């Protein structure tokens, strides 16, 4: 066997980086924790699944097409997006989930010595991609569970290229309204790229929530992320996109991997886009679930953070990783929040009443 000199080969930032450990498949978890079924409340998935039109598109997908490469630039989906949002098809870039477009943006703008700015308690993939690509992720603490605009502005230096804002924020559900976002963009004044991650856009009911896409006309340095994983129930097919000013999207396209978005995901996404009734049904389920959870959690004397989005964060009088394991034995899977820097907190996806009741029953059993 020949020797292997990994130590010399790996950059320090890779040696330091700790890989994310995905959870096991449901059948394995059911065996491991000895539960009968499993309510998945850990990933903010839509329990109603994809819209009817997307289900049909998936069912009718001709198997022989699996042999043929997909459209390399999601041609029809970008046309449909352009039509729906009154923009140009070339203002959209589709990726293998919004997760993939995060790395497109970072690769396009950052070089050695550059940094990105985001919050300490938010979706962690911005930070991760920056770090395992060798860039510094500068983390500004949330303030009252919200992204701290002034704190982020104060953190900017000559080597800052991108600021990532999750709007509404996963896991706190807080958001910047239109006025606040405008003030922030006016301060930046085109000098940096600002990414607005709108993964939960379709869930937001607040009147003063900004429409990121239309603001890209005024602020060409603004880049918007959206996904089909949450509201549209297509998480398993992996498809999301970014949108922005033509010149910015043209630049980002250079780092984009052609053929990373499969054909089935593309046809399902095209079909899903028109399904406004699905959004109405899902929102009403989320509203009902949130009301129920707030009432029950208050009864149990627990504090929680619940704003926009299909999730709620709950503070527990015990370790979140212990709570996770105990809830698993009851057949309820939640997200332990230590990894989001919220020890003793869990995040729960707002779902149908049966699952919400099962969660509350399980919680009552495991609370000390
Ligand atoms: C789920 C989520 C995403 C990732 O979506 P994919 O399209 O499934 O990769 C991006 N941002 C936030 C804030 C999310 O919660």
Coordinates of C-alpha atoms and ligand atoms in Angstrom, one line a residue:
X1 CA 0.0 0.0 0.0
X2 CA 1.4 3.4 -1.0
X3 CA 1.6 6.1 1.6
X4 CA -1.0 8.9 1.8
X5 CA 0.1 12.4 2.8
X6 CA -3.4 13.9 3.6
X7 CA -1.8 16.3 6.1
X8 CA 0.2 18.0 3.4
X9 CA -2.6 18.0 0.9
X10 CA -5.4 19.5 2.9
X11 CA -5.7 23.3 3.4
X12 CA -6.0 24.3 7.0
X13 CA -9.5 25.6 6.6
X14 CA -10.6 22.1 5.5
X15 CA -8.8 20.4 8.4
X16 CA -10.6 22.7 10.8
X17 CA -14.0 22.3 9.2
X18 CA -16.4 19.8 10.8
X19 CA -18.6 18.0 8.3
X20 CA -22.4 18.2 8.7
X21 CA -23.9 14.8 9.7
X22 CA -27.2 14.1 7.9
X23 CA -29.8 12.1 9.8
X24 CA -30.4 8.4 9.0
X25 CA -33.3 7.3 6.7
X26 CA -36.7 7.0 8.5
X27 CA -36.8 3.2 8.5
X28 CA -33.4 3.1 10.3
X29 CA -34.5 5.8 12.8
X30 CA -37.7 3.9 13.5
X31 CA -35.6 0.8 14.4
X32 CA -33.0 2.8 16.3
X33 CA -35.5 4.6 18.6
X34 CA -38.1 1.8 18.7
X35 CA -41.0 4.1 17.7
X36 CA -44.0 2.9 15.5
X37 CA -44.1 5.8 13.0
X38 CA -42.3 9.1 12.6
X39 CA -43.6 12.7 12.3
X40 CA -40.8 14.6 10.5
X41 CA -40.9 18.1 12.0
X42 CA -37.2 18.8 11.6
X43 CA -36.8 20.2 8.1
X44 CA -39.6 22.7 7.5
X45 CA -41.0 20.5 4.8
X46 CA -44.6 20.9 3.6
X47 CA -46.7 17.9 4.9
X48 CA -49.3 18.6 2.2
X49 CA -46.6 17.6 -0.4
X50 CA -46.3 19.1 -3.9
X51 CA -49.3 20.8 -5.6
X52 CA -51.6 18.6 -7.6
X53 CA -50.2 19.9 -11.0
X54 CA -46.7 19.0 -9.9
X55 CA -47.8 15.5 -8.8
X56 CA -49.2 15.0 -12.3
X57 CA -46.1 16.2 -14.0
X58 CA -44.0 13.8 -11.9
X59 CA -46.3 10.9 -12.5
X60 CA -46.4 11.6 -16.3
X61 CA -42.6 11.9 -16.6
X62 CA -41.5 9.5 -19.4
X63 CA -38.9 7.1 -18.0
X64 CA -36.9 7.1 -21.3
X65 CA -36.2 10.8 -20.7
X66 CA -34.0 9.7 -17.7
X67 CA -31.3 8.8 -20.4
X68 CA -31.2 12.3 -21.8
X69 CA -29.4 15.2 -20.1
X70 CA -31.7 17.9 -18.7
X71 CA -32.0 21.4 -20.1
X72 CA -28.6 22.9 -18.9
X73 CA -30.1 26.2 -18.0
X74 CA -33.6 25.2 -16.9
X75 CA -34.9 26.9 -20.1
X76 CA -38.7 26.5 -19.6
X77 CA -38.6 27.1 -15.9
X78 CA -36.8 30.4 -16.3
X79 CA -39.3 31.4 -19.0
X80 CA -42.1 30.6 -16.5
X81 CA -40.4 32.5 -13.7
X82 CA -39.9 35.6 -16.0
X83 CA -43.5 35.6 -17.0
X84 CA -44.8 35.2 -13.4
X85 CA -42.5 37.9 -11.9
X86 CA -42.4 40.2 -14.9
X87 CA -38.6 39.9 -15.4
X88 CA -36.2 38.6 -18.1
X89 CA -35.5 34.8 -18.2
X90 CA -31.8 35.7 -17.9
X91 CA -32.3 37.3 -14.6
X92 CA -32.8 33.8 -13.1
X93 CA -30.3 31.1 -12.3
X94 CA -31.6 27.7 -11.3
X95 CA -29.6 25.4 -9.0
X96 CA -29.7 22.1 -7.3
X97 CA -31.7 23.6 -4.4
X98 CA -31.1 27.1 -3.0
X99 CA -28.1 25.5 -1.3
X100 CA -26.3 25.2 -4.5
X101 CA -26.8 28.8 -5.6
X102 CA -25.2 29.9 -2.3
X103 CA -21.9 28.5 -3.5
X104 CA -22.4 30.0 -7.0
X105 CA -22.5 33.5 -5.5
X106 CA -19.6 33.0 -3.1
X107 CA -17.4 31.5 -5.9
X108 CA -18.3 34.4 -8.3
X109 CA -17.4 37.2 -5.9
X110 CA -14.9 36.0 -3.3
X111 CA -11.1 35.6 -3.7
X112 CA -8.4 34.8 -1.2
X113 CA -8.6 37.2 1.8
X114 CA -12.2 38.2 1.3
X115 CA -15.0 37.8 3.8
X116 CA -18.8 37.5 3.9
X117 CA -21.1 38.9 6.7
X118 CA -24.2 37.2 8.1
X119 CA -25.8 36.5 11.5
X120 CA -24.6 34.1 14.1
X121 CA -28.0 32.5 14.5
X122 CA -29.4 31.9 11.0
X123 CA -29.3 29.3 8.2
X124 CA -25.8 28.0 8.6
X125 CA -25.0 27.1 4.9
X126 CA -23.8 30.7 4.1
X127 CA -21.2 30.4 6.8
X128 CA -20.2 26.8 5.9
X129 CA -19.7 27.4 2.2
X130 CA -17.6 30.5 3.0
X131 CA -15.5 28.6 5.5
X132 CA -14.8 25.4 3.5
X133 CA -14.0 27.6 0.5
X134 CA -11.3 29.4 2.5
X135 CA -13.1 32.7 3.2
X136 CA -13.9 34.3 6.6
X137 CA -17.6 34.3 7.7
X138 CA -18.1 37.3 9.9
X139 CA -21.1 36.6 12.2
X140 CA -23.0 39.5 13.7
X141 CA -25.2 38.5 16.7
X142 CA -29.0 38.8 16.2
X143 CA -30.6 41.6 18.2
X144 CA -34.1 40.8 19.6
X145 CA -34.0 37.7 17.5
X146 CA -33.6 39.9 14.4
X147 CA -30.8 40.5 11.9
X148 CA -29.0 43.6 13.3
X149 CA -28.7 46.0 10.3
X150 CA -26.4 48.6 12.0
X151 CA -24.2 45.8 13.4
X152 CA -23.8 44.4 10.0
X153 CA -23.0 47.8 8.4
X154 CA -20.4 48.4 11.2
X155 CA -18.8 45.0 10.4
X156 CA -18.1 45.8 6.7
X157 CA -14.5 46.2 5.7
X158 CA -12.5 46.5 2.4
X159 CA -12.5 42.8 1.9
X160 CA -16.2 42.3 2.5
X161 CA -17.9 41.0 -0.7
X162 CA -21.3 39.6 0.3
X163 CA -23.8 40.2 3.1
X164 CA -26.4 37.4 3.6
X165 CA -29.7 38.2 5.1
X166 CA -32.3 35.5 5.7
X167 CA -35.7 37.1 5.4
X168 CA -37.7 35.8 7.2
X169 CA -34.9 34.4 9.3
X170 CA -34.7 30.6 9.9
X171 CA -35.1 29.8 12.8
X172 CA -36.6 33.0 14.5
X173 CA -39.1 33.9 11.8
X174 CA -38.3 37.7 12.1
X175 CA -38.0 39.8 9.0
X176 CA -36.9 43.2 7.8
X177 CA -39.8 45.2 6.4
X178 CA -39.5 47.2 3.2
X179 CA -38.4 50.4 4.9
X180 CA -35.7 48.7 6.9
X181 CA -34.4 46.8 3.9
X182 CA -34.4 50.0 1.8
X183 CA -32.4 52.0 4.4
X184 CA -29.9 49.2 4.6
X185 CA -29.5 49.0 0.8
X186 CA -29.2 52.8 0.7
X187 CA -26.3 52.7 3.2
X188 CA -24.5 50.0 1.2
X189 CA -25.0 52.1 -1.9
X190 CA -24.0 49.4 -4.4
X191 CA -20.6 48.7 -2.8
X192 CA -21.3 45.1 -1.8
X193 CA -23.5 42.2 -2.9
X194 CA -26.5 41.8 -0.6
X195 CA -28.2 38.4 -0.7
X196 CA -31.8 38.2 0.5
X197 CA -32.7 34.5 1.2
X198 CA -36.4 34.3 0.7
X199 CA -36.8 30.5 1.2
X200 CA -40.0 31.2 3.2
X201 CA -41.3 34.0 1.0
X202 CA -44.5 32.2 0.1
X203 CA -45.5 31.7 3.7
X204 CA -45.2 35.3 4.8
X205 CA -48.5 37.0 5.6
X206 CA -47.3 40.4 7.0
X207 CA -48.3 43.4 4.8
X208 CA -45.0 45.2 5.1
X209 CA -42.8 42.3 4.0
X210 CA -40.7 43.4 1.1
X211 CA -40.9 41.9 -2.4
X212 CA -37.2 41.3 -3.0
X213 CA -37.6 40.6 -6.7
X214 CA -39.1 44.0 -7.5
X215 CA -36.4 45.8 -5.4
X216 CA -33.7 44.4 -7.6
X217 CA -34.7 47.0 -10.2
X218 CA -33.7 49.8 -7.8
X219 CA -30.8 48.0 -6.2
X220 CA -28.8 46.0 -8.8
X221 CA -26.5 44.7 -6.1
X222 CA -29.4 42.8 -4.5
X223 CA -29.6 39.1 -5.2
X224 CA -32.7 37.0 -4.2
X225 CA -32.8 33.3 -3.3
X226 CA -36.0 31.3 -3.6
X227 CA -36.7 27.5 -3.3
X228 CA -39.2 24.9 -4.3
X229 CA -38.3 22.9 -1.2
X230 CA -40.5 24.5 1.3
X231 CA -43.9 25.8 0.2
X232 CA -44.0 23.8 -3.1
X233 CA -43.1 20.5 -1.4
X234 CA -40.3 19.5 -3.8
X235 CA -37.4 19.2 -1.3
X236 CA -36.6 15.7 -2.5
X237 CA -36.1 16.8 -6.1
X238 CA -33.6 19.6 -5.1
X239 CA -34.5 22.8 -7.0
X240 CA -34.2 26.5 -6.1
X241 CA -33.0 29.6 -7.8
X242 CA -31.5 33.1 -7.5
X243 CA -32.6 36.2 -9.3
X244 CA -31.2 39.7 -9.7
X245 CA -29.9 42.3 -12.1
X246 CA -28.9 41.0 -15.5
X247 CA -25.2 42.0 -15.2
X248 CA -24.9 40.4 -11.7
X249 CA -26.6 37.2 -12.8
X250 CA -24.4 37.1 -15.9
X251 CA -21.4 37.2 -13.6
X252 CA -22.7 34.5 -11.3
X253 CA -23.6 32.3 -14.2
X254 CA -19.9 31.7 -14.9
X255 CA -19.5 29.7 -11.7
X256 CA -22.7 27.7 -12.3
X257 CA -22.5 24.0 -12.9
X258 CA -24.4 23.0 -16.0
X259 CA -26.7 20.0 -15.7
X260 CA -26.9 20.1 -11.9
X261 CA -30.7 20.4 -12.0
X262 CA -32.4 17.3 -13.1
X263 CA -35.2 17.0 -15.7
X264 CA -37.9 15.7 -13.3
X265 CA -37.2 18.6 -10.9
X266 CA -37.5 21.1 -13.8
X267 CA -40.9 19.8 -15.0
X268 CA -42.3 19.6 -11.4
X269 CA -41.2 23.1 -10.6
X270 CA -42.8 24.5 -13.8
X271 CA -46.1 22.8 -12.9
X272 CA -45.8 23.9 -9.2
X273 CA -45.4 27.6 -10.0
X274 CA -49.0 28.2 -10.9
X275 CA -50.5 26.5 -7.9
X276 CA -51.9 29.5 -5.9
X277 CA -54.6 27.3 -4.3
X278 CA -51.8 25.2 -2.8
X279 CA -50.3 28.3 -1.2
X280 CA -53.7 29.2 0.3
X281 CA -54.3 25.7 1.7
X282 CA -50.8 25.5 3.2
X283 CA -50.9 28.9 4.7
X284 CA -54.2 28.1 6.4
X285 CA -52.8 24.9 7.8
X286 CA -49.8 26.8 9.1
X287 CA -52.0 29.4 10.7
X288 CA -54.1 26.8 12.5
X289 CA -51.0 24.9 13.6
X290 CA -49.3 28.0 15.0
X291 CA -52.4 29.0 17.0
X292 CA -52.7 25.5 18.4
X293 CA -49.0 25.3 19.3
X294 CA -48.9 28.8 20.9
X295 CA -51.9 27.9 23.1
X296 CA -50.5 24.5 24.2
X297 CA -47.0 25.8 24.8
X298 CA -48.3 28.6 26.9
X299 CA -50.3 26.1 28.9
X300 CA -47.1 24.1 29.5
X301 CA -45.4 27.3 30.6
X302 CA -42.8 27.2 27.8
X303 CA -41.5 30.3 25.9
X304 CA -41.2 30.3 22.2
X305 CA -40.3 32.5 19.2
X306 CA -42.8 32.4 16.5
X307 CA -43.2 34.9 13.6
X308 CA -43.3 34.3 9.9
X309 CA -42.5 31.0 8.2
X310 CA -43.7 27.4 8.8
X311 CA -41.7 26.8 12.0
X312 CA -41.6 27.7 15.7
X313 CA -38.6 27.8 18.0
X314 CA -39.2 26.6 21.6
X315 CA -37.0 27.0 24.7
X316 CA -36.9 23.9 26.9
X317 CA -35.9 23.5 30.5
X318 CA -33.5 20.7 29.4
X319 CA -30.8 20.0 26.8
X320 CA -32.0 20.1 23.3
X321 CA -30.0 17.0 22.2
X322 CA -31.5 15.0 25.1
X323 CA -35.0 16.3 24.2
X324 CA -34.4 15.3 20.6
X325 CA -33.6 11.7 21.6
X326 CA -36.5 11.5 23.9
X327 CA -38.9 12.9 21.4
X328 CA -37.6 10.4 18.8
X329 CA -38.6 7.5 21.1
X330 CA -42.2 9.0 20.9
X331 CA -42.0 9.1 17.1
X332 CA -41.5 12.9 16.8
X333 CA -38.5 14.3 15.0
X334 CA -37.6 17.9 15.7
X335 CA -34.5 20.0 15.1
X336 CA -32.1 20.4 18.0
X337 CA -30.8 23.9 18.0
X338 CA -27.4 23.7 19.6
X339 CA -26.0 23.6 16.0
X340 CA -27.7 27.0 15.4
X341 CA -26.1 28.3 18.6
X342 CA -29.4 28.1 20.5
X343 CA -28.6 25.5 23.2
X344 CA -31.8 24.2 25.0
X345 CA -34.0 25.2 22.0
X346 CA -35.7 23.1 19.4
X347 CA -37.3 24.1 16.1
X348 CA -40.5 22.5 15.1
X349 CA -42.1 22.5 11.6
X350 CA -45.7 23.7 11.8
X351 CA -47.7 20.8 10.3
X352 CA -51.1 19.2 10.2
X353 CA -53.1 18.9 13.5
X354 CA -52.5 15.2 14.0
X355 CA -48.7 15.8 14.0
X356 CA -49.0 18.9 16.2
X357 CA -51.1 17.0 18.7
X358 CA -48.6 14.1 18.6
X359 CA -45.8 16.6 19.3
X360 CA -47.5 18.2 22.2
X361 CA -48.4 14.8 23.7
X362 CA -44.7 13.7 23.3
X363 CA -43.4 16.9 24.8
X364 CA -45.7 16.6 27.9
X365 CA -44.3 13.0 28.4
X366 CA -40.6 14.0 28.2
X367 CA -40.6 17.4 30.1
X368 CA -38.8 17.1 33.4
Ligands
LIG1 C1 -34.4 25.2 3.5 C2 -33.7 26.5 3.3 C3 -32.9 26.7 2.1 C4 -32.5 25.6 1.2 O1 -33.3 25.2 0.3 P1 -33.0 24.1 -0.8 O2 -33.6 24.7 -2.0 O3 -33.7 22.9 -0.3 O4 -31.5 23.9 -0.9 C5 -32.3 27.9 2.0 N1 -32.4 28.9 2.9 C6 -33.1 28.7 4.0 C7 -33.2 29.8 5.0 C8 -33.8 27.5 4.2 O5 -34.5 27.3 5.4

